Structure formats: structure tokens, C-alpha cells
Short mmCIF file of N, CA, C and O in Angstrom, two decimals:
data_model
loop_
_atom_site.label_atom_id
_atom_site.label_comp_id
_atom_site.label_asym_id
_atom_site.label_seq_id
_atom_site.Cartn_x
_atom_site.Cartn_y
_atom_site.Cartn_z
N MET E 12 65.37 114.13 104.79
CA MET E 12 66.37 112.94 104.56
C MET E 12 65.11 111.98 104.83
O MET E 12 63.79 111.92 105.35
N ALA E 13 65.09 110.53 104.08
CA ALA E 13 64.34 109.89 103.17
C ALA E 13 64.14 109.00 104.32
O ALA E 13 64.87 108.48 105.07
N LYS E 14 62.78 108.11 104.29
CA LYS E 14 62.76 107.26 105.41
C LYS E 14 62.75 105.86 104.81
O LYS E 14 62.60 105.91 103.40
N LYS E 15 62.98 104.98 105.75
CA LYS E 15 63.44 103.61 105.11
C LYS E 15 61.92 102.94 104.85
O LYS E 15 60.98 103.42 105.52
N SER E 16 62.38 102.17 103.88
CA SER E 16 60.99 101.67 103.43
C SER E 16 60.34 100.26 104.08
O SER E 16 61.52 100.28 105.51
N ASP E 17 59.10 99.81 104.19
CA ASP E 17 58.97 98.87 105.40
C ASP E 17 60.07 97.72 105.50
O ASP E 17 60.21 96.91 106.09
N ALA E 18 60.75 97.08 104.16
CA ALA E 18 61.31 96.15 103.94
C ALA E 18 62.50 96.36 104.76
O ALA E 18 63.16 95.05 105.36
N GLU E 19 63.27 97.56 104.31
CA GLU E 19 64.50 98.12 105.29
C GLU E 19 64.36 97.79 106.69
O GLU E 19 65.36 97.84 107.64
N ALA E 20 63.21 98.72 107.11
CA ALA E 20 63.00 98.59 108.66
C ALA E 20 62.52 97.24 109.04
O ALA E 20 63.02 96.75 110.48
N GLN E 21 61.96 96.19 108.47
CA GLN E 21 62.05 94.78 109.09
C GLN E 21 62.85 93.81 108.90
O GLN E 21 62.78 93.16 109.84
N THR E 22 63.98 94.22 108.39
CA THR E 22 65.08 93.08 108.27
C THR E 22 65.66 93.42 109.46
O THR E 22 66.31 94.58 109.71
N VAL E 23 66.16 92.63 110.08
CA VAL E 23 67.06 92.47 111.61
C VAL E 23 68.25 91.92 110.88
O VAL E 23 68.64 90.97 110.65
N LYS E 24 69.51 92.36 111.46
CA LYS E 24 70.72 91.54 111.36
C LYS E 24 70.61 90.73 112.36
O LYS E 24 70.59 90.70 113.90
N PRO E 25 71.38 89.56 112.07
CA PRO E 25 71.72 88.69 113.02
C PRO E 25 72.59 88.60 114.40
O PRO E 25 73.33 89.67 114.22
N ASN E 26 72.96 87.84 115.33
CA ASN E 26 73.33 88.70 116.27
C ASN E 26 74.78 88.42 115.57
O ASN E 26 75.46 87.49 114.79
N ILE E 27 75.79 88.58 116.53
CA ILE E 27 77.50 88.79 116.48
C ILE E 27 78.08 87.63 116.31
O ILE E 27 78.89 86.65 115.44
N PHE E 28 77.13 86.38 117.46
CA PHE E 28 77.83 85.00 117.29
C PHE E 28 77.16 84.53 116.01
O PHE E 28 77.89 83.77 115.30
N MET E 29 76.26 84.85 115.44
CA MET E 29 75.30 84.16 114.00
C MET E 29 76.45 84.41 112.82
O MET E 29 76.42 83.82 112.34
N ARG E 30 76.79 85.61 113.06
CA ARG E 30 77.53 85.98 112.13
C ARG E 30 79.03 85.47 111.79
O ARG E 30 79.62 85.23 110.75
N ILE E 31 79.71 85.08 112.98
CA ILE E 31 80.45 84.59 113.04
C ILE E 31 80.58 83.29 112.76
O ILE E 31 81.53 82.71 112.10
N GLY E 32 79.63 82.66 112.89
CA GLY E 32 78.97 81.05 112.92
C GLY E 32 79.07 81.35 110.89
O GLY E 32 79.57 80.30 110.52
N LEU E 33 78.26 81.99 110.64
CA LEU E 33 77.75 81.99 109.33
C LEU E 33 79.55 82.29 108.48
O LEU E 33 80.07 81.38 107.46
N PHE E 34 80.50 83.25 109.15
CA PHE E 34 81.53 83.65 108.23
C PHE E 34 82.55 81.84 108.50
O PHE E 34 83.30 82.17 107.28
N ILE E 35 82.90 81.57 109.58
CA ILE E 35 83.37 80.58 109.16
C ILE E 35 82.99 79.20 108.96
O ILE E 35 83.80 78.70 107.95
N LYS E 36 81.63 79.08 108.19
CA LYS E 36 81.07 77.84 108.00
C LYS E 36 81.33 78.31 106.00
O LYS E 36 81.66 77.70 105.21
N GLN E 37 80.74 79.71 105.58
CA GLN E 37 81.71 79.99 104.16
C GLN E 37 82.97 79.90 104.25
O GLN E 37 83.38 79.32 103.12
N ILE E 38 84.05 79.68 105.37
CA ILE E 38 85.22 79.96 104.99
C ILE E 38 85.40 77.93 104.51
O ILE E 38 86.39 78.10 104.14
N ILE E 39 84.91 77.18 105.90
CA ILE E 39 85.06 75.83 105.22
C ILE E 39 84.45 75.64 103.66
O ILE E 39 85.10 74.92 103.28
N ASP E 40 83.81 75.93 103.36
CA ASP E 40 82.88 76.17 102.27
C ASP E 40 84.36 76.32 100.74
O ASP E 40 83.99 75.49 100.49
N GLU E 41 84.27 77.33 101.36
CA GLU E 41 85.60 78.08 100.08
C GLU E 41 86.36 76.74 100.29
O GLU E 41 87.62 76.48 99.48
N LEU E 42 87.25 76.36 101.59
CA LEU E 42 88.06 75.70 101.69
C LEU E 42 88.87 74.05 100.95
O LEU E 42 89.29 73.85 100.31
N ARG E 43 87.09 73.45 100.72
CA ARG E 43 86.70 72.55 100.23
C ARG E 43 86.83 72.43 98.42
O ARG E 43 86.98 71.57 97.94
N LYS E 44 86.50 73.57 98.15
CA LYS E 44 86.52 74.18 96.60
C LYS E 44 88.20 74.15 96.40
O LYS E 44 88.61 74.15 95.23
N VAL E 45 89.24 73.98 97.17
CA VAL E 45 90.47 74.60 96.67
C VAL E 45 91.46 72.56 96.30
O VAL E 45 90.98 72.17 96.59
N ILE E 46 91.85 73.16 95.39
CA ILE E 46 92.20 72.05 94.46
C ILE E 46 93.77 71.64 94.64
O ILE E 46 94.19 73.50 94.67
N THR E 47 94.50 71.17 95.55
CA THR E 47 95.73 70.97 95.77
C THR E 47 96.79 70.70 94.63
O THR E 47 96.28 69.70 93.93
N PRO E 48 97.84 71.54 94.28
CA PRO E 48 98.37 71.27 92.96
C PRO E 48 99.08 69.81 93.02
O PRO E 48 99.86 69.33 94.33
N THR E 49 99.78 69.46 91.85
CA THR E 49 100.49 67.92 92.28
C THR E 49 101.58 68.51 92.40
O THR E 49 101.99 70.00 92.57
N ARG E 50 102.73 67.59 92.89
CA ARG E 50 104.02 68.12 92.79
C ARG E 50 104.74 68.52 91.79
O ARG E 50 105.47 69.74 91.68
N LYS E 51 104.52 68.22 90.22
CA LYS E 51 105.69 68.45 89.31
C LYS E 51 104.42 69.37 89.09
O LYS E 51 105.00 70.65 88.36
N GLU E 52 103.24 70.19 89.37
CA GLU E 52 102.58 71.70 88.60
C GLU E 52 103.27 72.71 90.29
O GLU E 52 103.59 73.59 89.68
N LEU E 53 103.09 72.26 91.25
CA LEU E 53 103.90 73.09 92.31
C LEU E 53 105.35 73.37 91.52
O LEU E 53 105.94 74.54 91.78
N LEU E 54 106.22 72.11 90.83
CA LEU E 54 107.51 73.11 91.27
C LEU E 54 108.03 73.26 89.36
O LEU E 54 108.32 74.41 89.64
N LEU E 55 106.53 73.69 88.41
CA LEU E 55 106.57 74.09 87.52
C LEU E 55 106.15 75.37 87.60
O LEU E 55 107.08 76.41 87.24
N TRP E 56 105.17 75.96 88.28
CA TRP E 56 104.83 77.27 89.29
C TRP E 56 106.20 77.60 89.73
O TRP E 56 105.99 79.27 89.51
N SER E 57 106.54 77.08 90.71
CA SER E 57 107.25 77.14 91.49
C SER E 57 108.89 78.72 90.42
O SER E 57 109.49 79.53 90.38
N ILE E 58 108.74 77.82 89.66
CA ILE E 58 110.32 77.94 88.54
C ILE E 58 109.67 79.35 87.90
O ILE E 58 110.52 79.70 87.47
N ALA E 59 108.33 79.10 87.54
CA ALA E 59 107.66 79.83 86.20
C ALA E 59 107.88 81.14 87.53
O ALA E 59 108.37 82.22 86.96
N VAL E 60 107.64 81.40 88.69
CA VAL E 60 107.82 82.74 89.52
C VAL E 60 109.12 82.89 89.61
O VAL E 60 109.71 84.31 89.81
N PHE E 61 110.15 81.85 90.27
CA PHE E 61 111.38 82.38 90.17
C PHE E 61 111.88 83.05 88.79
O PHE E 61 112.56 83.94 89.11
N ILE E 62 111.48 83.11 87.53
CA ILE E 62 111.87 83.27 86.26
C ILE E 62 111.55 84.77 86.07
O ILE E 62 112.24 85.61 85.67
N PHE E 63 109.93 84.64 86.43
CA PHE E 63 109.62 86.26 86.29
C PHE E 63 110.14 87.26 87.55
O PHE E 63 110.52 88.64 87.49
N VAL E 64 110.48 86.54 89.12
CA VAL E 64 111.02 87.56 89.89
C VAL E 64 112.80 88.20 88.79
O VAL E 64 112.80 89.21 89.07
N ILE E 65 113.38 87.11 88.42
CA ILE E 65 115.00 87.76 88.44
C ILE E 65 114.46 89.05 87.23
O ILE E 65 114.99 89.70 86.84
N PHE E 66 113.36 88.40 86.16
CA PHE E 66 112.94 89.27 85.50
C PHE E 66 113.20 90.56 85.65
O PHE E 66 113.48 91.93 85.18
N LEU E 67 112.27 90.66 86.78
CA LEU E 67 111.97 91.68 87.23
C LEU E 67 112.91 92.38 88.16
O LEU E 67 113.43 93.85 87.77
N MET E 68 114.00 91.93 88.72
CA MET E 68 114.79 91.98 89.44
C MET E 68 115.94 92.78 88.52
O MET E 68 116.18 94.37 88.51
N LEU E 69 115.77 91.86 87.11
CA LEU E 69 117.13 92.91 86.43
C LEU E 69 116.55 94.20 85.24
O LEU E 69 117.06 95.10 85.34
N PHE E 70 114.71 93.76 85.42
CA PHE E 70 114.54 94.84 84.40
C PHE E 70 114.44 96.50 85.28
O PHE E 70 114.96 97.72 84.60
N VAL E 71 114.16 96.74 86.96
CA VAL E 71 114.20 97.55 87.87
C VAL E 71 115.73 97.90 87.86
O VAL E 71 115.69 99.08 88.01
N SER E 72 116.74 97.28 87.69
CA SER E 72 118.28 97.38 88.28
C SER E 72 118.76 98.36 86.64
O SER E 72 119.11 99.13 86.85
N ALA E 73 117.84 97.66 85.46
CA ALA E 73 118.49 98.44 84.64
C ALA E 73 118.00 99.58 84.50
O ALA E 73 118.93 100.89 83.98
N LEU E 74 116.70 99.92 85.01
CA LEU E 74 116.48 100.79 85.27
C LEU E 74 116.51 102.06 85.98
O LEU E 74 117.25 103.32 85.28
N ASP E 75 116.78 101.62 87.04
CA ASP E 75 117.81 102.32 88.23
C ASP E 75 119.05 103.04 87.48
O ASP E 75 119.58 104.01 87.67
N PHE E 76 119.92 102.01 86.74
CA PHE E 76 121.48 102.13 86.54
C PHE E 76 121.02 103.08 85.09
O PHE E 76 122.08 104.29 85.11
N GLY E 77 120.17 102.82 84.39
CA GLY E 77 120.06 104.00 82.97
C GLY E 77 119.50 105.40 83.51
O GLY E 77 120.20 106.28 82.81
N LEU E 78 118.78 105.10 84.59
CA LEU E 78 118.37 106.94 85.18
C LEU E 78 119.21 107.41 86.20
O LEU E 78 119.57 108.44 86.15
N GLY E 79 119.81 106.53 86.74
CA GLY E 79 121.49 107.07 86.97
C GLY E 79 122.25 108.06 86.71
O GLY E 79 122.59 108.99 86.64
N LYS E 80 122.02 107.12 85.21
CA LYS E 80 123.04 107.87 84.42
C LYS E 80 122.79 109.12 83.83
O LYS E 80 123.85 109.79 83.51
N LEU E 81 121.73 108.54 82.92
CA LEU E 81 120.94 110.23 83.15
C LEU E 81 120.80 111.63 83.71
O LEU E 81 121.56 112.32 83.21
N VAL E 82 120.90 111.39 84.61
CA VAL E 82 121.11 112.28 86.22
C VAL E 82 121.84 113.05 85.86
O VAL E 82 122.14 113.87 86.15
N PHE E 83 123.16 111.61 85.87
CA PHE E 83 124.76 112.35 86.21
C PHE E 83 124.66 112.80 85.15
O PHE E 83 125.80 114.11 84.78
N TRP E 84 124.29 112.46 83.69
CA TRP E 84 124.57 113.31 82.52
C TRP E 84 124.05 114.45 82.53
O TRP E 84 124.89 115.47 81.66
N VAL E 85 123.01 115.05 82.78
CA VAL E 85 121.90 115.87 82.97
C VAL E 85 122.50 117.14 83.66
O VAL E 85 122.66 118.16 83.07
N PHE E 86 122.80 116.72 84.85
CA PHE E 86 122.90 117.45 86.19
C PHE E 86 124.95 117.53 86.46
O PHE E 86 125.13 118.62 87.12
N GLY E 87 125.54 116.89 85.38
CA GLY E 87 126.55 116.54 85.90
C GLY E 87 127.17 116.45 87.12
O GLY E 87 128.46 116.73 87.65
#
């Protein structure tokens, strides 16, 4: 088993409360970077997602139907 170097041995983890405080501080810092979309952007992205979901539903339904027909044709 390899020994730890002096630098690794001297590093001390902060206690649990300091780590929780740092985590919350980092969350707040990241939330400050968030840009709220305008009403128009929100509407356009919602429509885009809706259309994409409908497209995927149609694609999966077509695959299901087609593969079902293929299985019935192969196995009778």
C-alpha cells in the first residue's frame, strides 16, 4: 500500500457545518446567474417542446404499430 504524500496528509476536510454552508453559498451564487425568460421566449419554447413531444409520440406509435404488424406477419 502506498503512503500518502505530505500534502495529502496535511489537508484537513472542513467540518460538516462548514461544508453545508459552502454548498448553500454555491447554490445562491448559481441562482444569481439564472436569467428569467421573457413571456415571448417562454411561450415559444413551450410550443417547441409541445411539438417535439407530439412528434415523438407519433414516432413511437408508428414503430409500435409497424413492429406489431411485422410480428403478426412473421409468427402468424
